[in-house]
Short mmCIF file of C-alpha atoms in Angstrom, two decimals:
data_model
loop_
_atom_site.label_atom_id
_atom_site.label_comp_id
_atom_site.label_asym_id
_atom_site.label_seq_id
_atom_site.Cartn_x
_atom_site.Cartn_y
_atom_site.Cartn_z
CA UNK A 857 -129.07 45.32 75.88
CA UNK A 858 -129.44 48.84 77.15
CA UNK A 859 -126.56 51.31 76.62
CA UNK A 860 -125.51 53.07 79.78
CA UNK A 861 -124.40 56.63 79.07
CA UNK A 862 -121.56 57.71 81.32
CA UNK A 863 -122.24 60.98 83.32
CA UNK A 864 -119.80 63.83 82.74
CA UNK A 865 -119.34 66.54 85.37
CA UNK A 866 -117.31 69.40 84.09
CA UNK A 867 -117.62 72.17 86.71
CA UNK A 868 -118.37 69.89 89.62
CA UNK A 869 -116.39 67.16 91.09
CA UNK A 870 -118.19 64.13 92.04
CA UNK A 871 -116.67 62.55 95.08
CA UNK A 872 -117.71 59.14 96.42
CA UNK A 873 -115.39 57.40 98.82
CA UNK A 874 -116.11 54.09 97.03
CA UNK A 875 -115.75 55.10 93.40
CA UNK A 876 -113.38 58.07 93.23
CA UNK A 877 -109.96 56.98 92.02
CA UNK A 878 -107.13 59.62 92.13
CA UNK A 879 -105.24 60.13 88.83
CA UNK A 880 -101.88 60.53 90.52
CA UNK A 881 -100.08 61.35 93.71
CA UNK A 882 -100.97 65.04 93.64
CA UNK A 883 -104.57 64.10 93.63
CA UNK A 884 -104.09 61.89 96.66
CA UNK A 885 -102.38 64.73 98.54
CA UNK A 886 -105.35 67.02 97.43
CA UNK A 887 -108.20 64.84 98.57
CA UNK A 888 -106.37 63.68 101.77
CA UNK A 889 -108.22 60.34 101.93
CA UNK A 890 -106.55 58.13 104.44
CA UNK A 891 -107.43 55.08 102.43
CA UNK A 892 -105.29 56.33 99.33
CA UNK A 893 -102.58 57.75 101.45
CA UNK A 894 -102.10 54.34 103.18
CA UNK A 895 -102.36 52.43 99.95
CA UNK A 896 -99.36 54.48 98.42
CA UNK A 897 -97.45 53.90 101.53
CA UNK A 898 -98.11 50.16 101.48
CA UNK A 899 -97.25 50.03 97.72
CA UNK A 900 -93.82 51.58 98.33
CA UNK A 901 -93.24 49.49 101.50
CA UNK A 902 -94.04 46.27 99.47
CA UNK A 903 -91.89 47.41 96.74
CA UNK A 904 -88.82 48.03 98.90
CA UNK A 905 -89.41 44.81 100.91
CA UNK A 906 -88.69 42.76 97.78
CA UNK A 907 -85.31 44.55 97.47
CA UNK A 908 -85.58 45.43 93.80
CA UNK A 909 -82.39 47.58 93.96
CA UNK A 910 -80.80 50.45 95.96
CA UNK A 911 -81.83 53.84 96.64
CA UNK A 912 -79.31 56.33 95.08
CA UNK A 913 -78.95 60.12 94.85
CA UNK A 914 -80.87 61.31 91.81
CA UNK A 915 -78.39 64.18 91.14
CA UNK A 916 -75.66 61.66 90.40
CA UNK A 917 -77.63 59.85 87.73
CA UNK A 918 -78.28 60.73 84.06
CA UNK A 919 -80.94 58.87 82.07
CA UNK A 920 -83.29 57.86 84.78
CA UNK A 921 -86.77 56.95 83.59
CA UNK A 922 -89.94 58.19 85.31
CA UNK A 923 -92.56 55.99 87.07
CA UNK A 924 -96.18 56.39 88.14
CA UNK A 925 -98.71 55.02 90.48
CA UNK A 926 -101.61 53.00 88.98
CA UNK A 927 -104.51 53.40 91.33
CA UNK A 928 -107.55 51.16 91.31
CA UNK A 929 -110.64 50.87 93.52
CA UNK A 930 -111.13 47.25 94.20
CA UNK A 931 -113.73 45.22 95.93
CA UNK A 932 -113.45 41.88 97.79
CA UNK A 933 -116.33 40.09 99.42
CA UNK A 934 -115.94 40.20 103.17
CA UNK A 935 -113.60 43.23 102.94
CA UNK A 936 -115.50 45.51 100.76
CA UNK A 937 -114.02 48.47 98.81
CA UNK A 938 -110.40 49.22 99.15
CA UNK A 939 -107.77 51.39 97.52
CA UNK A 940 -105.07 49.55 95.68
CA UNK A 941 -101.98 51.22 94.29
CA UNK A 942 -99.28 49.67 91.99
CA UNK A 943 -95.94 51.30 91.28
CA UNK A 944 -94.76 50.96 87.71
CA UNK A 945 -91.80 52.28 85.68
CA UNK A 946 -92.58 53.93 82.41
CA UNK A 947 -91.05 51.52 80.07
CA UNK A 948 -91.93 53.53 76.99
CA UNK A 949 -88.93 55.80 78.03
CA UNK A 950 -86.46 53.03 77.85
CA UNK A 951 -83.80 53.36 75.13
CA UNK A 952 -82.35 50.61 72.95
CA UNK A 953 -78.63 50.23 73.81
CA UNK A 954 -78.99 51.99 77.13
CA UNK A 955 -81.71 50.02 79.01
CA UNK A 956 -81.76 46.85 76.95
CA UNK A 957 -79.37 45.48 74.30
CA UNK A 958 -81.57 44.10 71.43
CA UNK A 959 -85.18 43.71 70.42
CA UNK A 960 -84.60 40.05 71.10
CA UNK A 961 -84.41 40.97 74.80
CA UNK A 962 -88.12 42.04 74.73
CA UNK A 963 -89.63 38.93 73.10
CA UNK A 964 -91.94 37.15 75.57
CA UNK A 965 -94.02 34.33 73.93
CA UNK A 966 -97.45 33.96 75.03
CA UNK A 967 -100.06 31.53 73.85
CA UNK A 968 -102.86 32.54 71.65
CA UNK A 969 -106.42 32.46 72.98
CA UNK A 970 -107.37 29.76 70.39
CA UNK A 971 -104.30 27.65 71.99
CA UNK A 972 -105.71 28.15 75.45
CA UNK A 973 -109.22 27.06 74.42
CA UNK A 974 -107.87 24.00 72.79
CA UNK A 975 -106.10 23.03 75.98
CA UNK A 976 -109.11 23.62 78.25
CA UNK A 977 -111.35 21.80 75.73
CA UNK A 978 -109.07 18.78 75.50
CA UNK A 979 -108.84 18.71 79.34
CA UNK A 980 -112.48 18.82 79.86
CA UNK A 981 -113.38 16.25 77.19
CA UNK A 982 -110.84 13.75 78.46
CA UNK A 983 -112.22 14.26 82.06
CA UNK A 984 -108.83 15.67 83.28
CA UNK A 985 -108.32 18.24 86.01
CA UNK A 986 -106.88 21.71 85.53
CA UNK A 987 -105.50 24.27 88.03
CA UNK A 988 -104.54 27.75 88.04
CA UNK A 989 -101.82 29.74 90.00
CA UNK A 990 -100.78 33.24 90.14
CA UNK A 991 -97.71 34.98 91.24
CA UNK A 992 -97.82 38.15 93.10
CA UNK A 993 -95.20 40.61 91.85
CA UNK A 994 -93.89 37.91 89.52
CA UNK A 995 -91.47 40.17 87.51
CA UNK A 996 -89.72 41.32 90.67
CA UNK A 997 -88.34 37.89 91.01
CA UNK A 998 -86.27 38.15 87.88
CA UNK A 999 -83.10 39.89 87.40
CA UNK A 1000 -82.54 42.67 84.81
CA UNK A 1001 -78.95 41.81 84.05
CA UNK A 1002 -78.27 45.59 84.24
CA UNK A 1003 -79.23 48.69 86.40
CA UNK A 1004 -82.08 50.95 85.41
CA UNK A 1005 -82.46 54.07 87.30
CA UNK A 1006 -86.12 55.01 87.94
CA UNK A 1007 -87.42 58.18 89.55
CA UNK A 1008 -90.34 58.02 92.06
CA UNK A 1009 -93.68 59.16 90.60
CA UNK A 1010 -94.32 63.04 90.36
CA UNK A 1011 -95.18 64.32 93.93
CA UNK A 1012 -93.76 61.34 95.78
CA UNK A 1013 -90.20 62.05 96.88
CA UNK A 1014 -87.77 60.27 99.02
CA UNK A 1015 -84.72 62.09 100.46
CA UNK A 1016 -81.53 60.88 102.17
CA UNK A 1017 -80.19 62.49 105.47
CA UNK A 1018 -78.43 65.11 103.48
CA UNK A 1019 -81.64 66.30 101.87
CA UNK A 1020 -80.84 64.87 98.45
CA UNK A 1021 -83.64 63.40 96.39
CA UNK A 1022 -83.46 59.62 95.81
CA UNK A 1023 -84.30 57.39 93.03
CA UNK A 1024 -84.30 53.59 92.62
CA UNK A 1025 -81.37 51.76 91.00
CA UNK A 1026 -83.45 48.89 89.77
CA UNK A 1027 -81.64 45.64 89.16
CA UNK A 1028 -84.75 43.34 89.15
CA UNK A 1029 -87.63 43.39 86.66
CA UNK A 1030 -90.80 45.39 87.36
CA UNK A 1031 -94.19 45.54 85.62
CA UNK A 1032 -93.91 48.42 83.00
CA UNK A 1033 -90.36 47.72 81.75
CA UNK A 1034 -90.20 46.53 78.13
CA UNK A 1035 -87.96 43.46 78.95
CA UNK A 1036 -89.86 42.29 82.15
CA UNK A 1037 -91.94 39.58 80.37
CA UNK A 1038 -88.79 38.10 78.75
CA UNK A 1039 -86.77 38.10 81.85
CA UNK A 1040 -89.74 36.39 83.75
CA UNK A 1041 -89.99 33.60 81.13
CA UNK A 1042 -86.24 33.04 81.22
CA UNK A 1043 -86.50 32.70 85.00
CA UNK A 1044 -89.20 30.04 85.00
CA UNK A 1045 -87.63 28.08 82.13
#
């Protein structure tokens, strides 16, 4: 196999509409690419459509954790390249006793790869059928059991009619929180 050496550009920004992925919202604003601007707005609209919590004034909140946009350039046959943005709270900022009660609230059992291989092998050998299903935004369907305040990503601000900055009072799980996997497993049990 031939090793491919990545090209590194130090003084020059290489910009290709199909390969450039902004690092954060400030990059999106700097490049002013409509695909990425629309993808960010779609991400926030989809998030709020699932009613994960209320918008509250940030100035009234202590201990809000930050969040970020995860941006990816994806490709679908028939559609082509498109910008994809996912909002995620930064769970590593969560504090034991404040955002979750115990380490047990974080455990989410997942099968080992060898277990999955065993199941697939048994299914194929016995002539059985298997199927796969995926949940879009699965974690947002499970309750947190408490409210966690989350700021919007740097550069992206929401304001109320008084001009005060808003944050999200999250009462449903979200990808990125430490306890989301545990909450989702509890939901589907």
